[in-house]
mmCIF file of C-alpha atoms in Angstrom:
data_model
loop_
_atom_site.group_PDB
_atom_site.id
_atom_site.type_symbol
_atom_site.label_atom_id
_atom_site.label_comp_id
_atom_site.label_asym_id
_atom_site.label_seq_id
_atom_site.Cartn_x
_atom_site.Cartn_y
_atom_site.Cartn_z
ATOM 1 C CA UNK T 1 -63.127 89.116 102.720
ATOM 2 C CA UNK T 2 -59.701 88.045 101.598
ATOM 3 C CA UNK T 3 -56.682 86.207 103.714
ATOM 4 C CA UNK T 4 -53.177 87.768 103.229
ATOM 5 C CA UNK T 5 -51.115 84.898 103.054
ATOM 6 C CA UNK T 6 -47.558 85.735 103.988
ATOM 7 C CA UNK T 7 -45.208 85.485 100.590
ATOM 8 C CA UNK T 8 -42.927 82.735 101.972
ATOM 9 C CA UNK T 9 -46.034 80.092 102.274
ATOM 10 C CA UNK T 10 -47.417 80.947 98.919
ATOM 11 C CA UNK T 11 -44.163 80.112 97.132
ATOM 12 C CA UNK T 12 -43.051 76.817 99.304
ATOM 13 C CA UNK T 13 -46.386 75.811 98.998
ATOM 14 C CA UNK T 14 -46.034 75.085 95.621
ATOM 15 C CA UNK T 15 -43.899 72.034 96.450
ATOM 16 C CA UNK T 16 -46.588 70.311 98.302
ATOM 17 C CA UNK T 17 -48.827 69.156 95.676
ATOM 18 C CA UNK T 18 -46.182 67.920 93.623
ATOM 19 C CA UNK T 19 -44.578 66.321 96.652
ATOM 20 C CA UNK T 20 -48.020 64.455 97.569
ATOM 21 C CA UNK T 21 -48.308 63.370 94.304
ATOM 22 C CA UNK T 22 -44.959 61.477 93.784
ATOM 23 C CA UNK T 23 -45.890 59.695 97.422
ATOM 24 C CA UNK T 24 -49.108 58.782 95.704
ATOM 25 C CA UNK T 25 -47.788 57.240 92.677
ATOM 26 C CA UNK T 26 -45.414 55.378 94.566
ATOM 27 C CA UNK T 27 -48.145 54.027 96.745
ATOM 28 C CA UNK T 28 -50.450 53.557 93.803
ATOM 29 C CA UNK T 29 -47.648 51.078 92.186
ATOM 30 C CA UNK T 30 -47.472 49.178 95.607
ATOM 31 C CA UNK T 31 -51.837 48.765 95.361
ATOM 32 C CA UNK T 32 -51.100 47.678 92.235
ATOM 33 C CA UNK T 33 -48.888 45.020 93.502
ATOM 34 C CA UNK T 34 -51.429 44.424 96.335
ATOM 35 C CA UNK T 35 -54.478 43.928 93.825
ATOM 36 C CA UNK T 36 -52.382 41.560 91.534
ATOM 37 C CA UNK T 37 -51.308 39.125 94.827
ATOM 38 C CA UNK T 38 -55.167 39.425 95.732
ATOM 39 C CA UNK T 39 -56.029 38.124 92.187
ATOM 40 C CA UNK T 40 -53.352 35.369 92.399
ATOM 41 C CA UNK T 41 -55.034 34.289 95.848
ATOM 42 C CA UNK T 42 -58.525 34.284 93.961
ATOM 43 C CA UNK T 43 -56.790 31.849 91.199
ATOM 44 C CA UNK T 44 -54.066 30.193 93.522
ATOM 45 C CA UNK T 45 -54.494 26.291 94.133
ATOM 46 C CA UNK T 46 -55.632 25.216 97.648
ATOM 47 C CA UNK T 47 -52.505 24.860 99.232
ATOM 48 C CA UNK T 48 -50.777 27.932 98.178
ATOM 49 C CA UNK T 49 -54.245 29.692 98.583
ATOM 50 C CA UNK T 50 -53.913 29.230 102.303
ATOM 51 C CA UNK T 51 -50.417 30.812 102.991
ATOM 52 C CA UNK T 52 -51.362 33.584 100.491
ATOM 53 C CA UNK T 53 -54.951 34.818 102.400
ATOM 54 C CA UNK T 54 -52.189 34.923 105.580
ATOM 55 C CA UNK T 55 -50.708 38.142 103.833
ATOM 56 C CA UNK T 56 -54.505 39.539 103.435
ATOM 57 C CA UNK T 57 -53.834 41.579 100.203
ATOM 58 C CA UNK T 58 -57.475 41.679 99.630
ATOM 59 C CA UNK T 59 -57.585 44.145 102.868
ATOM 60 C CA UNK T 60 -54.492 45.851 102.116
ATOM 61 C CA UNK T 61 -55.218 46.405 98.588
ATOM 62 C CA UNK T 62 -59.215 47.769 99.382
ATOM 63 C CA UNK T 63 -57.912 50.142 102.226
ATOM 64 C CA UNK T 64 -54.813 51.272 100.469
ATOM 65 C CA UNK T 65 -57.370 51.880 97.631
ATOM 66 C CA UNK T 66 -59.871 54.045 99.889
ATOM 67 C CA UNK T 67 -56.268 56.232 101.500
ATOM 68 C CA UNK T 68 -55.063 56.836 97.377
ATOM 69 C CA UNK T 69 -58.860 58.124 96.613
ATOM 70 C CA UNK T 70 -59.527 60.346 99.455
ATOM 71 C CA UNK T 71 -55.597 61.726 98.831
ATOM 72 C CA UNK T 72 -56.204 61.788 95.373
ATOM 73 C CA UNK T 73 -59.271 63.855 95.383
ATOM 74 C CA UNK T 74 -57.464 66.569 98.423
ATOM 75 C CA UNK T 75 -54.326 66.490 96.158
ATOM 76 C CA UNK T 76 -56.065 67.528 93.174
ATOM 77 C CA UNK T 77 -58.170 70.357 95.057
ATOM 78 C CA UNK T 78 -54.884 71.576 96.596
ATOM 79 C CA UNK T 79 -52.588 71.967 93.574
ATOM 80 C CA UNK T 80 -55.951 73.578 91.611
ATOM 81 C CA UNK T 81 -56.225 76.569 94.937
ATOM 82 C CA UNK T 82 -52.489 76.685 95.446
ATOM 83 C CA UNK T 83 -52.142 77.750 91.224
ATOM 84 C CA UNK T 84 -54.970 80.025 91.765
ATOM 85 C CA UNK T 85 -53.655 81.606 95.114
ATOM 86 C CA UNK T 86 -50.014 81.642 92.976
ATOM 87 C CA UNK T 87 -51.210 83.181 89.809
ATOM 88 C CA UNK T 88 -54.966 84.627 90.082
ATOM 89 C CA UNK T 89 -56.093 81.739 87.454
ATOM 90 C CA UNK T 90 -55.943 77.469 86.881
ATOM 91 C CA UNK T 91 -53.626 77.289 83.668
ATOM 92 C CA UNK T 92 -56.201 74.881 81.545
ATOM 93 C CA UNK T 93 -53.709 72.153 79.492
ATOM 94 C CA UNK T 94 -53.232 68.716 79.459
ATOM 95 C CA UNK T 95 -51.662 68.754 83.026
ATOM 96 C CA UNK T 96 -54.727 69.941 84.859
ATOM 97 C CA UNK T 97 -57.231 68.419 82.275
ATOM 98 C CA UNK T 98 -55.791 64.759 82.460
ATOM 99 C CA UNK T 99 -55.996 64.987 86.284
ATOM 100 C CA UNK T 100 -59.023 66.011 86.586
ATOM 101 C CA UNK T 101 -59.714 62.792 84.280
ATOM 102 C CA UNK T 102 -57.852 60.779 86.768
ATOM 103 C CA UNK T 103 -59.882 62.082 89.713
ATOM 104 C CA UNK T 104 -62.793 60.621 88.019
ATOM 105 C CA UNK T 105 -61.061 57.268 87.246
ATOM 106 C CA UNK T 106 -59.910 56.845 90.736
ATOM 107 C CA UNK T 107 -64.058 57.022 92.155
ATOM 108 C CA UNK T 108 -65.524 55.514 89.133
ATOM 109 C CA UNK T 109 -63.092 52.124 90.068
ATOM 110 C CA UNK T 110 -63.202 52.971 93.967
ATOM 111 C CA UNK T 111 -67.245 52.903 93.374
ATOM 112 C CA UNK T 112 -66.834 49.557 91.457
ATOM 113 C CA UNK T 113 -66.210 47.604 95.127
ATOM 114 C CA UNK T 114 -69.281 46.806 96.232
ATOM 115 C CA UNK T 115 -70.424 45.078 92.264
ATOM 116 C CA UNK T 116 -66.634 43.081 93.166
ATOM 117 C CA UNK T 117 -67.540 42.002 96.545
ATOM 118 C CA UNK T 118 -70.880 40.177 95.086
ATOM 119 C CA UNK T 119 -68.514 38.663 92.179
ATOM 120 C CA UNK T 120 -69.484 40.582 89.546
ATOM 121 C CA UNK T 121 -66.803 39.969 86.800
ATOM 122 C CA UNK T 122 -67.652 42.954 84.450
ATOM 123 C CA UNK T 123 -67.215 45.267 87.746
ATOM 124 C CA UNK T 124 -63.717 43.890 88.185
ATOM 125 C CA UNK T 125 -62.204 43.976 84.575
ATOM 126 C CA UNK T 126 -63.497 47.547 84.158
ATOM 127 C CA UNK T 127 -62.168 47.923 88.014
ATOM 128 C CA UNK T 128 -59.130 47.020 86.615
ATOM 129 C CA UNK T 129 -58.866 48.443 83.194
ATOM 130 C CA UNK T 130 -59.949 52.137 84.782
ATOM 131 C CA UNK T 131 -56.792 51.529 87.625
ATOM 132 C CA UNK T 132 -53.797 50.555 84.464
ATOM 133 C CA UNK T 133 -55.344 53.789 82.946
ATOM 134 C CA UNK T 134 -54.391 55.591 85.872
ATOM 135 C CA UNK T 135 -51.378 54.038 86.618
ATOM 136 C CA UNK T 136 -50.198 54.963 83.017
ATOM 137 C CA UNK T 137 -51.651 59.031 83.250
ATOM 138 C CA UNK T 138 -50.204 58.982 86.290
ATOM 139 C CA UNK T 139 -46.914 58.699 85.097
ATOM 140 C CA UNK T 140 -47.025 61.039 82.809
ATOM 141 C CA UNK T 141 -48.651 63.245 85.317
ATOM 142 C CA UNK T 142 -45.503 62.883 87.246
ATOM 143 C CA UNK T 143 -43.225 64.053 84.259
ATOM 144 C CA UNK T 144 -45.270 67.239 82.944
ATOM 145 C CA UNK T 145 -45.819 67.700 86.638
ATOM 146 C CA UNK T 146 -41.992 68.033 86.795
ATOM 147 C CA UNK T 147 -41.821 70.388 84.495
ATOM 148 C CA UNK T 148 -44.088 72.986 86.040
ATOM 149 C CA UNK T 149 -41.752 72.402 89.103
ATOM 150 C CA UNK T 150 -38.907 73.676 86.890
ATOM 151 C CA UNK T 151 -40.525 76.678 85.406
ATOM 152 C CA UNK T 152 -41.570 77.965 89.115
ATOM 153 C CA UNK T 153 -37.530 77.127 90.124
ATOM 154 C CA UNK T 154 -36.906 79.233 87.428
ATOM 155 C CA UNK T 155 -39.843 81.973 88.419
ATOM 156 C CA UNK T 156 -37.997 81.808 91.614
ATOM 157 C CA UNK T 157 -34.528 82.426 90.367
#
């Protein structure tokens, strides 16, 4: 069985995955921000360690961390079936390969939470060292990203 999917949705939807993905960035940045307040809390003296547990950045930082895996993992699925539905076949090269690698960052440190939560300090540096990783292939992600964009503009032209 095969679904005809009407020529104007194959082509705009193109410009979803790469759409998602700069909204993801953005909001992986702001968890970043989130999980560096929540570790100044953790360190902050008792007076300033009571107005900052007001903002709860602990909370913010572990849900917005739950939203950016499951979005993460959907995100990568999508741009992988919307090539394929595009072009017959994934293009294998450092694009798809290093977020596929990402994929596995983000639930090897969303796994990690439950080792933080009982204070285990080796869970949380490598919670931390596997989320700069990401941040930094995920900018480069958004520039080689950008450049597929371009060749389907000019496909499109």
């Amino acid at each position: 069985m095969t679904i005809d999917i009407p020529e104007p949705i194959k082509v705009w939807s193109q410009f979803g995955h790469p759409l998602l993905m700069w909204i993801l960035f953005a909001l992986t940045l702001y968890a970043l921000y989130l999980g560096i307040q929540w570790r100044r809390t953790r360190f902050a003296d008792k007076d300033n360690k009571k107005e900052l547990l007001k903002k709860d950045f602990r909370s913010r930082h572990y849900q917005l961390g739950s939203l950016l895996l499951g979005l993460m993992v959907l995100g990568n699925l999508g741009g992988m079936a919307i090539t394929y539905i595009n072009n017959g076949k994934l293009f294998v090269g450092p694009h798809l390969l290093v977020g596929l690698t990402m994929t596995g960052l983000i639930a090897v440190s969303a796994s990690l939470s439950p080792l933080m939560q009982k204070g285990n300090e080796l869970a949380r540096y490598t919670h931390i060292t596997l989320n700069m990783a990401l941040v930094g292939l995920f900018g480069w992600q958004a520039f080689s990203g950008m450049e597929i964009v371009q060749k389907i503009l000019d496909k499109m032209s």
